[in-house]
Coordinates of C-alpha atoms in Angstrom, one line a residue:
Chain A
M125 CA -10.7 -33.5 0.6
D126 CA -14.3 -33.6 1.0
Y127 CA -16.5 -30.6 1.0
P128 CA -20.5 -29.9 1.6
K129 CA -22.3 -30.3 -1.4
G130 CA -22.7 -27.0 -3.1
V131 CA -19.6 -25.6 -2.0
K132 CA -17.2 -24.5 -4.8
V133 CA -13.8 -24.7 -3.6
I134 CA -11.3 -22.5 -5.3
K135 CA -7.6 -23.2 -4.5
N136 CA -5.3 -20.1 -4.5
K137 CA -3.8 -20.9 -8.2
D138 CA -7.2 -20.0 -9.7
Y139 CA -7.7 -17.3 -7.6
R140 CA -6.0 -14.5 -9.6
Y141 CA -8.1 -15.6 -12.7
D142 CA -11.2 -14.7 -10.8
N143 CA -10.2 -11.5 -10.7
R144 CA -10.9 -8.6 -13.4
G145 CA -8.1 -7.1 -15.3
M146 CA -6.0 -10.0 -15.4
I147 CA -4.4 -9.5 -18.7
L148 CA -3.8 -5.6 -17.7
E149 CA -2.6 -6.6 -14.3
E150 CA 0.2 -8.8 -16.0
D151 CA 1.3 -6.5 -18.6
L152 CA 1.4 -3.6 -15.8
N153 CA 3.6 -6.1 -13.4
L154 CA 5.7 -6.8 -16.3
T155 CA 6.0 -2.8 -17.0
N156 CA 6.5 -1.9 -13.2
Q157 CA 9.4 -4.8 -13.0
Y158 CA 11.1 -3.3 -16.0
Y159 CA 11.0 0.0 -14.4
I160 CA 12.3 -1.4 -11.2
N161 CA 15.2 -3.3 -13.0
N162 CA 16.3 -0.1 -14.7
K163 CA 15.7 2.1 -11.9
I164 CA 13.2 4.3 -13.8
A165 CA 10.6 4.0 -11.2
Y166 CA 9.4 2.2 -8.5
I167 CA 5.6 1.4 -8.6
Y168 CA 3.8 -1.9 -7.0
K169 CA 0.6 -3.4 -6.4
R170 CA -1.1 -3.1 -3.2
P171 CA -2.4 -6.3 -1.6
T172 CA -6.2 -7.2 -1.4
P173 CA -7.5 -5.7 1.4
I174 CA -8.9 -8.4 3.7
Q175 CA -11.2 -8.5 7.0
V176 CA -9.9 -11.1 9.3
T177 CA -13.0 -12.6 11.4
K178 CA -11.6 -15.9 12.7
T179 CA -8.0 -17.1 13.6
E180 CA -6.8 -20.1 15.2
Y181 CA -3.2 -21.3 16.6
R182 CA -2.0 -24.7 14.6
N183 CA 1.8 -25.7 15.5
N184 CA 2.0 -22.2 17.2
K185 CA 1.6 -20.6 14.0
K186 CA -1.6 -18.3 13.7
I187 CA -3.7 -19.3 10.7
I188 CA -6.8 -17.5 9.4
K189 CA -10.0 -19.6 9.4
E190 CA -12.4 -17.0 8.0
A191 CA -11.9 -14.0 6.2
F192 CA -13.5 -11.6 3.8
F193 CA -12.3 -9.8 0.8
K194 CA -13.1 -6.0 1.5
E195 CA -14.0 -3.4 -0.9
S196 CA -10.7 -1.6 -1.8
S197 CA -10.5 1.7 0.0
T198 CA -7.5 2.8 -2.1
T199 CA -6.4 2.0 -5.9
D200 CA -4.4 -0.8 -7.2
Y201 CA -1.1 0.7 -7.8
N202 CA 1.1 3.3 -5.9
G203 CA 4.8 4.0 -5.9
L204 CA 7.1 6.8 -6.9
Y205 CA 8.7 8.4 -10.0
K206 CA 11.8 10.9 -9.5
G207 CA 10.5 11.4 -5.6
I208 CA 6.9 12.2 -7.0
Y209 CA 4.3 10.2 -5.3
I210 CA 2.1 8.2 -8.2
D211 CA -0.9 6.3 -7.3
F212 CA -3.2 4.8 -9.8
E213 CA -6.1 2.4 -10.7
A214 CA -6.5 0.0 -13.3
K215 CA -9.5 -1.4 -14.9
E216 CA -10.4 -3.7 -18.1
T217 CA -13.7 -3.2 -20.0
K218 CA -15.1 -5.5 -22.7
S219 CA -17.3 -2.7 -24.0
K220 CA -16.6 -0.8 -27.3
T221 CA -18.1 2.3 -26.4
S222 CA -18.1 3.4 -22.7
F223 CA -16.3 2.5 -19.4
P224 CA -18.7 1.7 -16.7
L225 CA -18.5 3.6 -13.3
G226 CA -20.2 0.8 -11.3
N227 CA -16.9 -0.9 -10.0
I228 CA -15.4 2.5 -8.9
H229 CA -16.2 3.3 -5.0
D230 CA -16.6 6.6 -3.3
H231 CA -13.8 5.9 -1.2
Q232 CA -11.4 5.3 -3.9
I233 CA -12.3 8.8 -5.0
K234 CA -11.9 10.1 -1.8
H235 CA -8.6 8.6 -1.6
L236 CA -7.3 10.1 -5.1
T237 CA -8.7 13.3 -4.2
N238 CA -6.4 13.4 -0.7
V239 CA -3.4 12.2 -3.3
L240 CA -4.3 15.3 -5.5
D241 CA -4.8 17.8 -2.9
N242 CA -1.2 16.8 -1.4
G243 CA 0.7 17.4 -4.6
G244 CA 0.6 13.8 -6.1
L245 CA 0.0 12.3 -9.3
A246 CA -2.8 10.2 -9.7
F247 CA -4.6 8.4 -12.6
F248 CA -6.7 5.9 -14.1
I249 CA -5.1 3.2 -16.5
I250 CA -8.0 1.9 -18.6
R251 CA -8.1 -1.0 -21.3
F252 CA -10.8 -1.2 -23.7
T253 CA -10.1 -4.9 -24.4
S254 CA -12.4 -5.2 -27.5
L255 CA -10.6 -2.0 -29.3
N256 CA -7.3 -3.2 -27.7
K257 CA -6.5 0.3 -26.7
T258 CA -5.1 1.4 -23.6
F259 CA -5.8 5.1 -21.9
L260 CA -4.1 7.2 -19.0
L261 CA -6.7 9.2 -17.8
T262 CA -6.0 11.8 -15.1
A263 CA -7.7 11.4 -11.8
K264 CA -8.7 15.0 -11.9
D265 CA -10.4 14.6 -15.4
F266 CA -11.8 11.3 -14.2
I267 CA -13.3 12.7 -11.0
E268 CA -14.6 15.5 -13.1
Y269 CA -16.8 13.5 -14.9
F270 CA -17.4 10.8 -12.1
K271 CA -19.0 13.9 -10.1
D272 CA -20.4 16.0 -12.4
S273 CA -22.3 13.6 -14.4
K274 CA -25.3 11.2 -13.6
R275 CA -24.2 9.0 -16.3
K276 CA -23.6 5.4 -15.5
S277 CA -20.3 5.4 -17.7
I278 CA -17.5 7.5 -19.3
P279 CA -18.1 7.3 -23.1
L280 CA -15.1 6.3 -25.2
T281 CA -15.2 9.9 -26.8
Y282 CA -14.3 11.4 -23.3
F283 CA -11.1 9.2 -23.7
V284 CA -10.4 10.2 -26.9
E285 CA -10.9 13.6 -26.1
K286 CA -9.0 13.7 -22.7
A287 CA -7.0 10.7 -22.1
H288 CA -3.6 9.7 -23.3
L289 CA -3.3 6.4 -25.5
I290 CA -0.6 4.3 -24.2
K291 CA 1.7 2.5 -26.4
E292 CA 2.3 -1.2 -26.1
S293 CA 5.4 -2.7 -27.2
Y294 CA 7.1 -6.1 -26.5
N295 CA 10.0 -5.0 -24.1
I296 CA 7.9 -2.5 -22.2
R297 CA 4.5 -3.7 -22.2
L298 CA 2.9 -0.1 -21.5
D299 CA 5.1 2.6 -21.2
Y300 CA 3.0 4.8 -19.0
I301 CA 5.5 6.7 -17.5
K302 CA 6.2 8.4 -20.7
I303 CA 3.2 9.9 -20.5
V304 CA 3.8 10.7 -16.7
D305 CA 6.6 12.8 -17.9
T306 CA 4.4 14.7 -20.1
L307 CA 2.1 15.4 -17.2
L308 CA 4.9 16.3 -15.1
G309 CA 6.3 18.8 -17.7
G310 CA 3.0 20.4 -18.0
T311 CA 2.1 21.1 -14.5
N312 CA 5.2 21.0 -12.5
E313 CA 7.5 23.4 -14.4
Chain B
M31 CA -19.4 -22.7 18.8
D32 CA -17.4 -25.9 19.6
Y33 CA -13.7 -25.9 18.3
P34 CA -11.4 -29.0 18.6
K35 CA -9.7 -29.3 21.8
G36 CA -6.4 -27.4 22.0
V37 CA -7.3 -24.8 19.2
K38 CA -7.6 -21.3 20.2
V39 CA -9.7 -19.0 18.8
I40 CA -9.1 -15.3 18.5
K41 CA -12.0 -13.2 17.3
N42 CA -11.1 -10.1 15.3
K43 CA -11.7 -7.4 17.7
D44 CA -8.6 -9.0 19.8
Y45 CA -6.4 -9.4 16.8
R46 CA -4.8 -5.8 16.9
Y47 CA -3.7 -6.3 20.6
D48 CA -1.8 -9.2 19.0
N49 CA 0.5 -6.8 17.1
R50 CA 3.6 -5.5 18.1
G51 CA 3.7 -1.8 18.1
M52 CA -0.1 -1.5 19.3
I53 CA 0.2 2.1 21.2
L54 CA 2.7 3.8 18.9
E55 CA 0.4 2.6 16.0
E56 CA -2.4 4.3 17.7
D57 CA -0.5 7.5 18.0
L58 CA 0.7 7.5 14.4
N59 CA -2.7 6.6 13.2
L60 CA -4.2 9.6 15.5
T61 CA -1.4 12.0 13.8
N62 CA -1.8 10.8 10.3
Q63 CA -5.6 11.7 10.7
Y64 CA -4.6 15.2 11.9
Y65 CA -2.6 15.7 8.9
I66 CA -5.2 14.6 6.9
N67 CA -7.7 16.9 8.1
N68 CA -5.8 19.7 8.0
K69 CA -4.5 19.2 4.5
I70 CA -0.8 18.6 5.6
A71 CA 0.2 15.5 4.4
Y72 CA -1.6 12.1 3.2
I73 CA 0.0 9.2 4.9
Y74 CA -1.9 5.9 5.7
K75 CA -1.3 2.3 6.9
R76 CA -0.9 -0.4 4.5
P77 CA -3.2 -3.4 5.0
T78 CA -1.3 -6.8 6.5
P79 CA -0.3 -8.8 3.6
I80 CA -2.2 -12.3 3.6
Q81 CA -1.7 -15.4 1.6
V82 CA -5.0 -16.9 0.6
T83 CA -4.8 -20.6 0.4
K84 CA -8.5 -21.7 0.4
T85 CA -11.9 -19.8 -0.5
E86 CA -15.6 -21.1 -0.9
Y87 CA -18.6 -19.4 -1.8
R88 CA -21.6 -19.0 0.6
N89 CA -24.6 -17.4 -1.1
N90 CA -22.8 -16.2 -4.1
K91 CA -20.3 -14.5 -1.7
K92 CA -16.6 -15.7 -1.9
I93 CA -15.2 -16.0 1.5
I94 CA -12.0 -17.2 2.7
K95 CA -11.5 -20.5 4.8
E96 CA -8.0 -20.7 5.0
A97 CA -5.2 -17.9 4.9
F98 CA -1.9 -17.0 6.1
F99 CA 0.0 -14.0 7.6
K100 CA 2.6 -13.5 5.0
E101 CA 5.8 -11.7 6.1
S102 CA 5.6 -7.8 5.1
S103 CA 7.9 -7.3 2.0
T104 CA 7.3 -3.4 2.4
T105 CA 6.8 -1.2 5.4
D106 CA 3.8 -0.2 7.6
Y107 CA 3.2 3.2 6.0
N108 CA 3.3 5.2 3.1
G109 CA 1.8 8.4 1.3
L110 CA 3.0 11.7 0.2
Y111 CA 3.7 15.2 1.4
K112 CA 4.2 18.1 -0.9
G113 CA 4.0 15.7 -3.6
I114 CA 7.2 13.7 -2.3
Y115 CA 6.7 10.0 -1.7
I116 CA 7.0 9.0 2.0
D117 CA 7.5 5.6 3.3
F118 CA 8.4 4.5 6.9
E119 CA 8.5 1.4 9.2
A120 CA 7.0 1.9 12.8
K121 CA 8.6 -0.2 15.7
E122 CA 8.6 -0.3 19.4
T123 CA 10.9 -1.9 21.9
K124 CA 11.1 -2.4 25.5
S125 CA 14.9 -2.3 25.5
K126 CA 16.8 0.6 27.0
T127 CA 19.6 0.4 25.4
S128 CA 19.3 -0.8 21.8
F129 CA 16.9 -1.4 19.2
P130 CA 17.1 -5.1 18.1
L131 CA 17.3 -5.7 14.4
G132 CA 15.5 -9.1 14.3
N133 CA 12.2 -8.2 13.0
I134 CA 13.4 -6.3 10.1
H135 CA 13.5 -8.2 6.9
D136 CA 15.8 -8.1 3.9
H137 CA 12.9 -7.4 1.5
Q138 CA 12.1 -4.7 3.7
I139 CA 15.5 -3.0 3.1
K140 CA 15.3 -3.9 -0.5
H141 CA 12.1 -2.1 -0.5
L142 CA 13.4 1.1 1.3
T143 CA 16.5 1.1 -1.1
N144 CA 13.9 1.2 -4.1
V145 CA 12.2 4.2 -2.4
L146 CA 15.7 5.9 -1.6
D147 CA 17.0 5.1 -5.5
N148 CA 13.9 7.0 -6.9
G149 CA 14.2 10.0 -5.0
G150 CA 11.5 9.3 -2.1
L151 CA 11.9 9.9 1.5
A152 CA 12.2 6.7 3.8
F153 CA 12.7 6.5 7.2
F154 CA 12.1 4.4 10.6
I155 CA 10.1 5.9 13.7
I156 CA 11.1 3.7 16.6
R157 CA 10.1 4.1 20.0
F158 CA 12.0 3.3 23.1
T159 CA 8.8 2.4 25.5
S160 CA 10.8 2.1 28.6
L161 CA 12.4 5.5 28.2
N162 CA 9.3 7.2 26.6
K163 CA 11.3 8.5 23.5
T164 CA 10.1 8.3 20.1
F165 CA 13.2 8.7 17.2
L166 CA 13.0 9.3 13.4
L167 CA 16.1 7.5 11.8
T168 CA 16.3 8.1 8.1
A169 CA 16.4 4.8 5.9
K170 CA 19.8 5.8 4.8
D171 CA 21.2 5.9 8.3
F172 CA 19.3 2.9 9.4
I173 CA 20.4 0.9 6.3
E174 CA 24.0 2.0 6.9
Y175 CA 24.0 0.4 10.3
F176 CA 21.8 -2.7 9.0
K177 CA 24.5 -3.5 6.4
D178 CA 27.7 -2.8 7.6
S179 CA 27.5 -4.2 11.0
K180 CA 27.4 -7.4 12.6
R181 CA 25.5 -6.3 15.6
K182 CA 22.1 -7.7 16.0
S183 CA 20.8 -4.3 17.2
I184 CA 21.3 -0.5 16.9
P185 CA 22.6 1.2 20.3
L186 CA 20.4 4.1 21.6
T187 CA 23.5 5.9 21.4
Y188 CA 23.4 5.5 17.6
F189 CA 19.9 7.1 17.9
V190 CA 21.2 10.0 19.9
E191 CA 23.8 10.9 17.6
K192 CA 21.9 10.2 14.1
A193 CA 18.1 10.3 14.9
H194 CA 15.6 13.0 15.4
L195 CA 13.8 13.0 18.7
I196 CA 9.9 13.5 17.8
K197 CA 8.1 15.8 20.1
E198 CA 4.9 14.6 21.5
S199 CA 1.8 16.7 22.3
Y200 CA -1.6 16.1 22.7
N201 CA -3.2 17.6 19.5
I202 CA -0.4 16.2 17.2
R203 CA 0.7 13.0 19.0
L204 CA 3.9 12.7 16.7
D205 CA 4.5 15.5 14.8
Y206 CA 7.2 13.8 12.7
I207 CA 6.3 15.9 9.5
K208 CA 8.3 18.8 11.1
I209 CA 11.2 16.4 11.0
V210 CA 10.5 15.6 7.4
D211 CA 10.6 19.4 6.5
T212 CA 13.9 19.5 8.1
L213 CA 15.1 16.6 6.0
L214 CA 13.9 17.9 2.8
G215 CA 15.3 21.4 3.4
G216 CA 18.8 19.9 4.2
T217 CA 18.7 17.6 1.0
N218 CA 16.1 19.1 -1.5
E219 CA 17.2 22.8 -1.7

């Protein structure tokens, strides 16, 4: 195929590598599949929201000829555990000292606030790739920092103090439901 | 703009009118907004899943040049009520006597089974437009019929017997949470 000069064409196969949080995403997908197979929980990834601007029909099938990736208004994952609604965002950072808040959007915070207001469990799973450490930080603690501070990032020390370290293993890559259990035990009984 | 002969171009504004369940969808969106505003529940529509097959960069922004609408592997709506995970599919039919099963897919049934297996609440909201009646039928009752029968549709009599009629009013278009309350009261206490 010929493309105009200077136009970079990316086929679908490469598309996912272009996303942030790729390795963490794979770990979470494997973990969630393990939870589904063993009837532990049912948590799944949301599709990337897309704004369709032009469609046409080809052989009676509607195809999209132009569309844009939208800023997500929700989070990456949701689902349920023992009937309880679960919602979380997963992010990686290469920083060794803090998690940058730049790619967390206000409407994601609004979404998480709605989840908390209605009794659901919401959190962030954040991996410091250089440290090889993955934390679960509750949305409550995240939002507290996000709202009250003028800082552009959450320091690692906040994670060490407030968050829960997720154990990594071969069978269950990131067994975050164990931490969810602790959280539910502490808040729901 | 010039398009090849025989190519029908639809701009985004018209796109939603091309979908089934348009009026029901609008009623549900208004209802869900009412629930959010009054902190009753947080239930929202999922984005339509799209398979991206070709992207390019224009002014450093990635745009989609070809994509396809995918068959949904989940349902239209999910969210939570009093902490409990809620999931449902909404459909309209013009038939006066039965609901056709043709546009319910096996992986949607699989999705709803996963929700039920993990203690969530799942159902269908089905409107018989010619009768001006909207029913809530639990996923359990729906799946029972879907699996055990060779029929291509669910007769209205099944809805009258098993489903719950949803009251329509001006303030809360379709107050389905009232029925959810009954369902939770009956199964969770």
